[in-house]
Short mmCIF file of C-alpha atoms and ligand atoms in Angstrom, two decimals:
data_model
loop_
_atom_site.label_atom_id
_atom_site.label_comp_id
_atom_site.label_asym_id
_atom_site.label_seq_id
_atom_site.Cartn_x
_atom_site.Cartn_y
_atom_site.Cartn_z
CA MET E 1 314.46 50.86 -126.44
CA THR E 2 315.86 49.98 -122.96
CA SER E 3 315.38 46.30 -122.16
CA VAL E 4 313.23 45.26 -119.18
CA GLN E 5 316.29 43.33 -117.96
CA THR E 6 318.35 46.49 -117.44
CA GLU E 7 315.42 48.20 -115.67
CA VAL E 8 315.07 45.50 -112.99
CA VAL E 9 316.45 46.58 -109.62
CA GLU E 10 317.82 43.54 -107.75
CA ASP E 11 317.20 43.39 -104.00
CA PRO E 12 319.09 40.18 -103.00
CA LYS E 13 318.63 40.71 -99.29
CA GLY E 14 314.91 41.57 -99.55
CA LEU E 15 315.47 44.85 -97.70
CA LEU E 16 312.71 46.61 -99.52
CA ASN E 17 310.12 44.21 -98.18
CA GLU E 18 311.19 44.56 -94.56
CA ASP E 19 309.11 46.56 -92.11
CA ASP E 20 311.66 49.33 -91.75
CA HIS E 21 311.26 50.13 -95.49
CA MET E 22 307.56 49.22 -95.83
CA ARG E 23 306.37 51.09 -92.74
CA ASP E 24 302.60 50.95 -93.00
CA MET E 25 302.48 50.70 -96.77
CA GLU E 26 300.66 47.88 -98.50
CA ARG E 27 301.00 46.19 -101.91
CA LEU E 28 297.59 46.33 -103.51
CA ARG E 29 295.88 46.00 -106.87
CA MET E 30 294.49 48.95 -108.77
CA GLU E 31 291.81 48.49 -111.38
CA ILE E 32 292.06 51.08 -114.11
CA VAL E 33 288.70 52.90 -114.38
CA ALA E 34 289.48 55.67 -116.86
CA ILE E 35 292.42 57.19 -118.83
CA ARG E 36 292.12 60.60 -120.27
CA GLN E 37 294.31 63.49 -121.43
CA PRO E 38 293.13 66.69 -119.78
CA PHE E 39 295.76 68.65 -121.73
CA ASP E 40 298.73 67.88 -124.02
CA SER E 41 301.38 67.18 -121.35
CA VAL E 42 299.47 64.83 -119.05
CA MET E 43 297.63 61.52 -119.05
CA ARG E 44 295.28 61.21 -116.02
CA VAL E 45 294.67 57.69 -114.81
CA THR E 46 291.74 57.02 -112.49
CA GLY E 47 291.97 53.69 -110.61
CA ARG E 48 289.92 51.81 -108.07
CA ILE E 49 291.58 50.42 -104.92
CA GLU E 50 290.48 48.73 -101.75
CA PRO E 51 293.08 49.83 -99.22
CA VAL E 52 293.36 48.32 -95.72
CA ASP E 53 293.81 51.77 -94.25
CA PRO E 54 291.93 54.41 -96.40
CA VAL E 55 292.76 57.27 -94.00
CA THR E 56 296.40 57.46 -95.03
CA TRP E 57 295.37 57.79 -98.71
CA THR E 58 293.54 61.04 -97.85
CA LEU E 59 296.71 62.81 -96.63
CA PRO E 60 298.12 65.54 -98.89
CA ASN E 61 301.08 64.40 -101.03
CA VAL E 62 301.31 60.65 -100.72
CA ALA E 63 303.19 58.66 -103.31
CA VAL E 64 302.87 55.14 -104.71
CA ARG E 65 305.23 52.81 -106.52
CA ILE E 66 303.51 51.38 -109.58
CA GLU E 67 304.67 48.09 -111.06
CA VAL E 68 304.85 49.11 -114.68
CA GLU E 69 306.65 45.97 -116.01
CA SER E 70 306.59 42.47 -114.54
CA PRO E 71 309.29 40.25 -116.09
CA ALA E 72 308.79 36.56 -115.29
CA GLY E 73 310.79 35.38 -112.25
CA GLN E 74 312.26 38.81 -111.52
CA ARG E 75 311.41 41.81 -109.41
CA PRO E 76 308.93 44.07 -111.13
CA VAL E 77 310.07 47.36 -112.65
CA SER E 78 308.33 50.15 -110.77
CA ARG E 79 307.98 53.92 -110.91
CA VAL E 80 306.92 56.44 -108.23
CA TYR E 81 303.85 58.68 -108.78
CA THR E 82 301.80 61.00 -106.59
CA ILE E 83 298.16 60.45 -105.60
CA ARG E 84 296.66 63.66 -106.92
CA ARG E 85 293.35 62.91 -105.31
CA TYR E 86 291.70 60.10 -103.38
CA ASP E 87 287.96 59.73 -103.33
CA SER E 88 287.23 57.62 -100.32
CA ALA E 89 283.51 57.25 -101.16
CA LEU E 90 284.30 55.67 -104.52
CA GLY E 91 287.60 54.16 -103.53
CA GLU E 92 289.22 55.92 -106.49
CA VAL E 93 292.60 57.50 -106.93
CA GLU E 94 293.72 59.96 -109.62
CA ILE E 95 297.30 59.91 -110.86
CA ASP E 96 298.78 62.33 -113.44
CA PHE E 97 301.56 61.00 -115.65
CA VAL E 98 303.62 63.77 -117.27
CA LEU E 99 304.25 62.68 -120.86
CA HIS E 100 307.83 62.64 -122.15
CA ASP E 101 309.44 61.42 -125.38
CA ASP E 102 311.63 58.72 -123.96
CA ASP E 103 310.84 55.06 -124.55
CA SER E 104 310.72 54.36 -120.84
CA PRO E 105 308.97 51.79 -118.58
CA ALA E 106 306.30 54.22 -117.32
CA MET E 107 305.59 55.62 -120.79
CA ARG E 108 305.38 52.09 -122.32
CA TRP E 109 302.93 51.05 -119.60
CA LEU E 110 300.87 54.21 -120.01
CA HIS E 111 300.59 53.78 -123.79
CA ALA E 112 299.50 50.15 -123.41
CA VAL E 113 297.13 50.25 -120.43
CA GLN E 114 293.32 50.07 -120.92
CA PRO E 115 290.32 50.61 -118.67
CA GLY E 116 289.53 47.31 -116.97
CA ASP E 117 293.24 46.34 -116.64
CA ASP E 118 294.78 45.77 -113.21
CA VAL E 119 298.14 46.93 -111.99
CA TRP E 120 299.98 46.27 -108.68
CA MET E 121 301.32 49.13 -106.63
CA THR E 122 302.74 49.74 -103.20
CA GLY E 123 301.87 52.66 -100.97
CA PRO E 124 300.95 55.12 -99.79
CA ARG E 125 304.23 56.66 -98.75
CA PRO E 126 303.46 60.04 -97.05
CA HIS E 127 305.80 62.66 -98.52
CA PHE E 128 306.68 66.01 -97.11
CA VAL E 129 304.40 69.00 -97.04
CA PRO E 130 305.28 72.69 -96.30
CA ASP E 131 306.11 73.28 -92.67
CA HIS E 132 303.24 75.61 -91.82
CA ALA E 133 303.80 75.02 -88.11
CA SER E 134 306.99 77.16 -88.46
CA GLY E 135 304.71 80.21 -88.83
CA LYS E 136 306.83 81.23 -91.83
CA GLN E 137 305.46 81.79 -95.30
CA ALA E 138 305.93 78.83 -97.61
CA ALA E 139 307.89 79.11 -100.91
CA ILE E 140 306.95 76.27 -103.26
CA PHE E 141 308.98 75.43 -106.32
CA ALA E 142 307.71 72.68 -108.62
CA ASP E 143 307.98 71.39 -112.17
CA GLU E 144 305.21 69.49 -113.92
CA THR E 145 305.93 66.15 -112.18
CA ALA E 146 305.28 67.89 -108.84
CA ILE E 147 302.05 69.62 -109.85
CA PRO E 148 299.93 66.70 -108.51
CA ALA E 149 301.69 67.11 -105.16
CA VAL E 150 301.13 70.83 -105.23
CA PHE E 151 297.45 70.27 -106.13
CA ALA E 152 297.01 67.97 -103.06
CA ILE E 153 298.94 70.41 -100.84
CA LEU E 154 296.84 73.39 -101.91
CA GLU E 155 293.60 71.45 -101.36
CA ALA E 156 294.62 70.87 -97.76
CA TRP E 157 296.07 74.39 -97.24
CA PRO E 158 295.37 75.71 -93.67
CA ALA E 159 293.26 78.87 -93.45
CA ASP E 160 295.86 81.08 -91.76
CA ALA E 161 298.93 80.03 -93.73
CA THR E 162 300.50 82.11 -96.53
CA GLY E 163 302.70 81.08 -99.40
CA THR E 164 303.94 81.65 -102.93
CA VAL E 165 304.13 78.94 -105.58
CA TRP E 166 306.46 78.99 -108.63
CA ILE E 167 305.78 76.40 -111.31
CA GLU E 168 307.72 75.66 -114.38
CA ALA E 169 305.50 74.09 -117.02
CA GLY E 170 305.20 73.78 -120.78
CA SER E 171 301.44 74.11 -120.58
CA LEU E 172 299.44 76.79 -118.80
CA ALA E 173 296.49 74.38 -118.60
CA ALA E 174 298.38 72.32 -116.06
CA VAL E 175 298.56 75.28 -113.74
CA ASP E 176 295.00 76.52 -114.39
CA GLU E 177 293.62 73.45 -112.68
CA LEU E 178 295.24 74.28 -109.33
CA PRO E 179 292.78 75.35 -106.66
CA GLU E 180 292.73 79.08 -105.84
CA VAL E 181 293.62 79.48 -102.21
CA GLU E 182 293.43 82.64 -100.12
CA GLY E 183 296.88 83.71 -98.97
CA VAL E 184 298.66 81.87 -101.84
CA GLU E 185 300.12 83.52 -104.95
CA VAL E 186 300.99 81.40 -107.99
CA HIS E 187 303.66 82.33 -110.56
CA ILE E 188 304.02 80.44 -113.83
CA LEU E 189 307.40 80.03 -115.41
CA GLN E 190 306.35 78.87 -118.86
CA ARG E 191 308.72 76.91 -121.06
CA ALA E 192 308.82 77.59 -124.79
CA LYS E 193 307.95 74.69 -127.10
CA ASP E 194 311.58 74.14 -128.04
CA GLU E 195 312.79 74.03 -124.38
CA ALA E 196 313.07 70.57 -122.75
CA ALA E 197 311.92 69.94 -119.20
CA GLY E 198 314.73 69.98 -116.68
CA THR E 199 317.00 72.23 -118.70
CA THR E 200 315.97 75.87 -118.24
CA GLY E 201 317.05 76.48 -114.60
CA ARG E 202 314.03 78.81 -114.18
CA LEU E 203 312.92 77.41 -110.80
CA PHE E 204 316.44 77.89 -109.47
CA ALA E 205 316.60 81.45 -110.86
CA ALA E 206 313.22 82.27 -109.26
CA ALA E 207 314.37 80.84 -105.95
CA ARG E 208 317.48 82.96 -105.96
CA SER E 209 315.83 86.22 -106.88
CA ALA E 210 312.43 85.96 -105.07
CA VAL E 211 313.60 84.62 -101.72
CA ALA E 212 316.39 86.99 -100.90
CA ASP E 213 315.96 87.10 -97.12
CA VAL E 214 315.70 83.48 -96.15
CA SER E 215 314.74 84.09 -92.56
CA GLY E 216 310.96 84.50 -93.19
CA TRP E 217 310.51 81.44 -95.42
CA THR E 218 310.16 77.69 -95.33
CA VAL E 219 310.78 75.98 -98.65
CA TRP E 220 309.10 73.03 -100.39
CA ALA E 221 310.50 72.06 -103.77
CA ALA E 222 310.38 69.09 -106.13
CA GLY E 223 311.47 68.59 -109.71
CA GLU E 224 314.51 67.63 -111.74
CA ARG E 225 317.24 66.33 -109.46
CA GLN E 226 320.17 68.57 -110.47
CA GLU E 227 318.03 71.67 -110.33
CA MET E 228 316.72 70.65 -106.88
CA ARG E 229 320.34 70.06 -105.73
CA ASP E 230 321.36 73.55 -106.93
CA LEU E 231 318.29 75.02 -105.17
CA ARG E 232 319.04 73.24 -101.90
CA ASN E 233 322.76 74.19 -102.00
CA HIS E 234 321.80 77.79 -102.68
CA PHE E 235 319.46 78.03 -99.67
CA ARG E 236 321.85 76.21 -97.39
CA ALA E 237 324.67 78.56 -98.39
CA ALA E 238 322.25 81.52 -97.79
CA GLY E 239 321.84 80.29 -94.21
CA MET E 240 318.52 78.48 -94.36
CA ALA E 241 318.17 75.80 -91.68
CA ARG E 242 317.90 72.17 -92.86
CA ASP E 243 314.45 71.94 -91.24
CA ASP E 244 313.20 74.75 -93.40
CA LEU E 245 314.25 72.96 -96.57
CA LYS E 246 312.04 70.20 -97.87
CA VAL E 247 313.47 69.50 -101.32
CA LEU E 248 313.37 66.33 -103.40
CA GLY E 249 314.61 65.41 -106.85
CA TYR E 250 311.75 63.56 -108.53
CA TRP E 251 313.60 62.58 -111.70
CA LYS E 252 317.02 63.03 -113.23
CA LYS E 253 317.56 64.28 -116.74
CA GLY E 254 319.22 61.58 -118.81
CA THR E 255 319.07 58.89 -116.11
CA SER E 256 316.50 56.14 -115.67
CA SER E 257 314.70 55.96 -112.27
CA SER E 258 315.89 52.33 -112.04
CA GLU E 259 319.43 53.63 -111.80
CA LEU E 260 318.41 56.13 -109.10
CA ASP E 261 316.68 53.27 -107.27
CA ARG E 262 319.78 51.10 -107.40
CA MET E 263 321.81 53.90 -105.84
CA ARG E 264 319.17 54.53 -103.19
CA LEU E 265 319.05 50.85 -102.35
CA ALA E 266 322.84 50.61 -102.09
CA GLU E 267 322.88 53.55 -99.71
CA TYR E 268 320.01 52.12 -97.71
CA ALA E 269 321.83 48.74 -97.44
CA ARG E 270 324.95 50.51 -96.18
CA MET E 271 322.90 52.36 -93.58
CA ARG E 272 321.13 49.25 -92.36
CA GLU E 273 324.48 47.48 -91.98
CA SER E 274 325.53 50.39 -89.73
CA GLY E 275 322.42 49.96 -87.59
CA LEU E 276 320.54 52.95 -89.09
CA SER E 277 317.08 53.01 -90.57
CA MET E 278 314.90 54.66 -93.23
CA ASP E 279 314.55 57.66 -90.89
CA ASP E 280 318.23 58.39 -91.40
CA MET E 281 318.10 58.34 -95.19
CA ARG E 282 318.83 61.67 -96.85
CA ASP E 283 318.17 61.45 -100.49
CA ALA E 284 320.18 64.55 -101.20
CA ASP E 285 323.34 62.82 -99.96
CA ILE E 286 323.17 60.16 -102.63
CA ALA E 287 325.73 61.08 -105.21
CA VAL E 288 323.55 61.11 -108.32
C1 FAD V 1 307.94 61.13 -104.70
C2 FAD V 1 307.85 61.26 -106.20
C3 FAD V 1 306.58 61.59 -106.76
C4 FAD V 1 306.45 61.70 -108.17
N1 FAD V 1 305.23 62.05 -108.69
C5 FAD V 1 305.08 62.16 -110.03
C6 FAD V 1 303.76 62.47 -110.59
O1 FAD V 1 302.78 62.59 -109.86
N2 FAD V 1 303.69 62.58 -111.95
C7 FAD V 1 304.76 62.39 -112.79
O2 FAD V 1 304.67 62.53 -113.97
N3 FAD V 1 305.99 62.11 -112.25
C8 FAD V 1 306.14 61.91 -110.94
N4 FAD V 1 307.40 61.55 -110.40
C9 FAD V 1 308.50 61.46 -111.33
C10 FAD V 1 308.54 60.11 -112.07
O3 FAD V 1 308.71 59.05 -111.10
C11 FAD V 1 309.71 60.12 -113.06
O4 FAD V 1 309.48 61.08 -114.05
C12 FAD V 1 310.03 58.79 -113.67
O5 FAD V 1 311.38 58.85 -114.13
C13 FAD V 1 309.19 58.37 -114.81
O6 FAD V 1 309.60 57.07 -115.23
P1 FAD V 1 309.84 56.64 -116.77
O7 FAD V 1 309.80 55.17 -116.76
O8 FAD V 1 308.90 57.39 -117.63
O9 FAD V 1 311.27 57.21 -117.12
P2 FAD V 1 312.69 56.64 -116.65
O10 FAD V 1 312.94 55.30 -117.11
O11 FAD V 1 312.89 56.86 -115.18
O12 FAD V 1 313.73 57.65 -117.40
C14 FAD V 1 314.00 57.47 -118.77
C15 FAD V 1 314.36 58.83 -119.38
O13 FAD V 1 313.27 59.70 -119.33
C16 FAD V 1 313.64 60.93 -118.70
N5 FAD V 1 312.42 61.43 -117.93
C17 FAD V 1 311.81 60.84 -116.86
N6 FAD V 1 310.79 61.59 -116.44
C18 FAD V 1 310.76 62.69 -117.23
C19 FAD V 1 309.96 63.83 -117.29
N7 FAD V 1 308.90 63.99 -116.40
N8 FAD V 1 310.22 64.77 -118.19
C20 FAD V 1 311.21 64.64 -119.09
N9 FAD V 1 312.06 63.52 -119.12
C21 FAD V 1 311.80 62.58 -118.17
C22 FAD V 1 314.80 60.57 -117.80
O14 FAD V 1 315.58 61.71 -117.56
C23 FAD V 1 315.49 59.52 -118.56
O15 FAD V 1 316.38 60.07 -119.48
C24 FAD V 1 307.53 61.46 -109.03
C25 FAD V 1 308.79 61.05 -108.44
C26 FAD V 1 308.90 60.93 -107.10
C27 FAD V 1 310.26 60.49 -106.46
#
């Protein structure tokens, strides 16, 4: 078991609380309303919130940082998750936690939390969506951790846009829940029971074979960090413009998110010292 101590990310200069990092996000309390397991690989948490600015929560693909462990006198240990759905009438959010076998902060929190509990979180941070304004068809590559983002993106899909979605998942049920959208094809790349997430390279393989002529496509991709790096490098080498590539590593096989957060913070601190801001951060350039 990793100790809470090693998961704490120190921020001695308080950079993460400054406006440049916070933008319009708020730290707010979420009351857990329900926890259920819609299928084997996911626990779905419904929580009630009272946001200052409810409108931002309705945007497709916004993320929050949930304080999953709160050691006394230290910064909380937090993990990033996507708001799958926000019901503004009820003030409720839905968050899907992909289950994995590691004894990790998010999994420990998830296995202990009960309806009626409170948890603090910070958000929402609007994340990228396919660039429909480009007029190109969208190619979407996602593993399970990005299905909530794909769900929200498909729910807000513009009537005249076209796209193809490739999803790697261990369970077909996770994909069956996605809304059917005219103009969007969905391909499932199913993992066998003995294959671990983040090891098959199937999203990368699909990207290479299905999107041969890059000129007509704009890409949205999220999943395991090394696979996303390979995918981005491939499309850059194939001549795709940076603006047509919205790719983010959501987690890294064998590495705690606290370690990724430490490296992100170190890079952010370097940028701020050079007079730059959050807008200049490029997650892909961080060497992990
Ligand atoms: C913008 C963004 C949005 C995200 N949205 C979601 C979401 O909606 N749902 C979701 O489930 N995740 C989402 N993630 C990914 C999630 O933050 C990570 O999976 C996170 O590492 C989980 O924290 P943990 O404490 O369980 O594991 P950590 O302490 O970070 O890692 C411990 C070990 O577990 C492994 N691990 C972590 N996650 C997985 C996984 N999914 N499968 C297999 N092994 C894993 C790591 O490789 C490491 O070896 C998102 C990430 C980002 C950046």
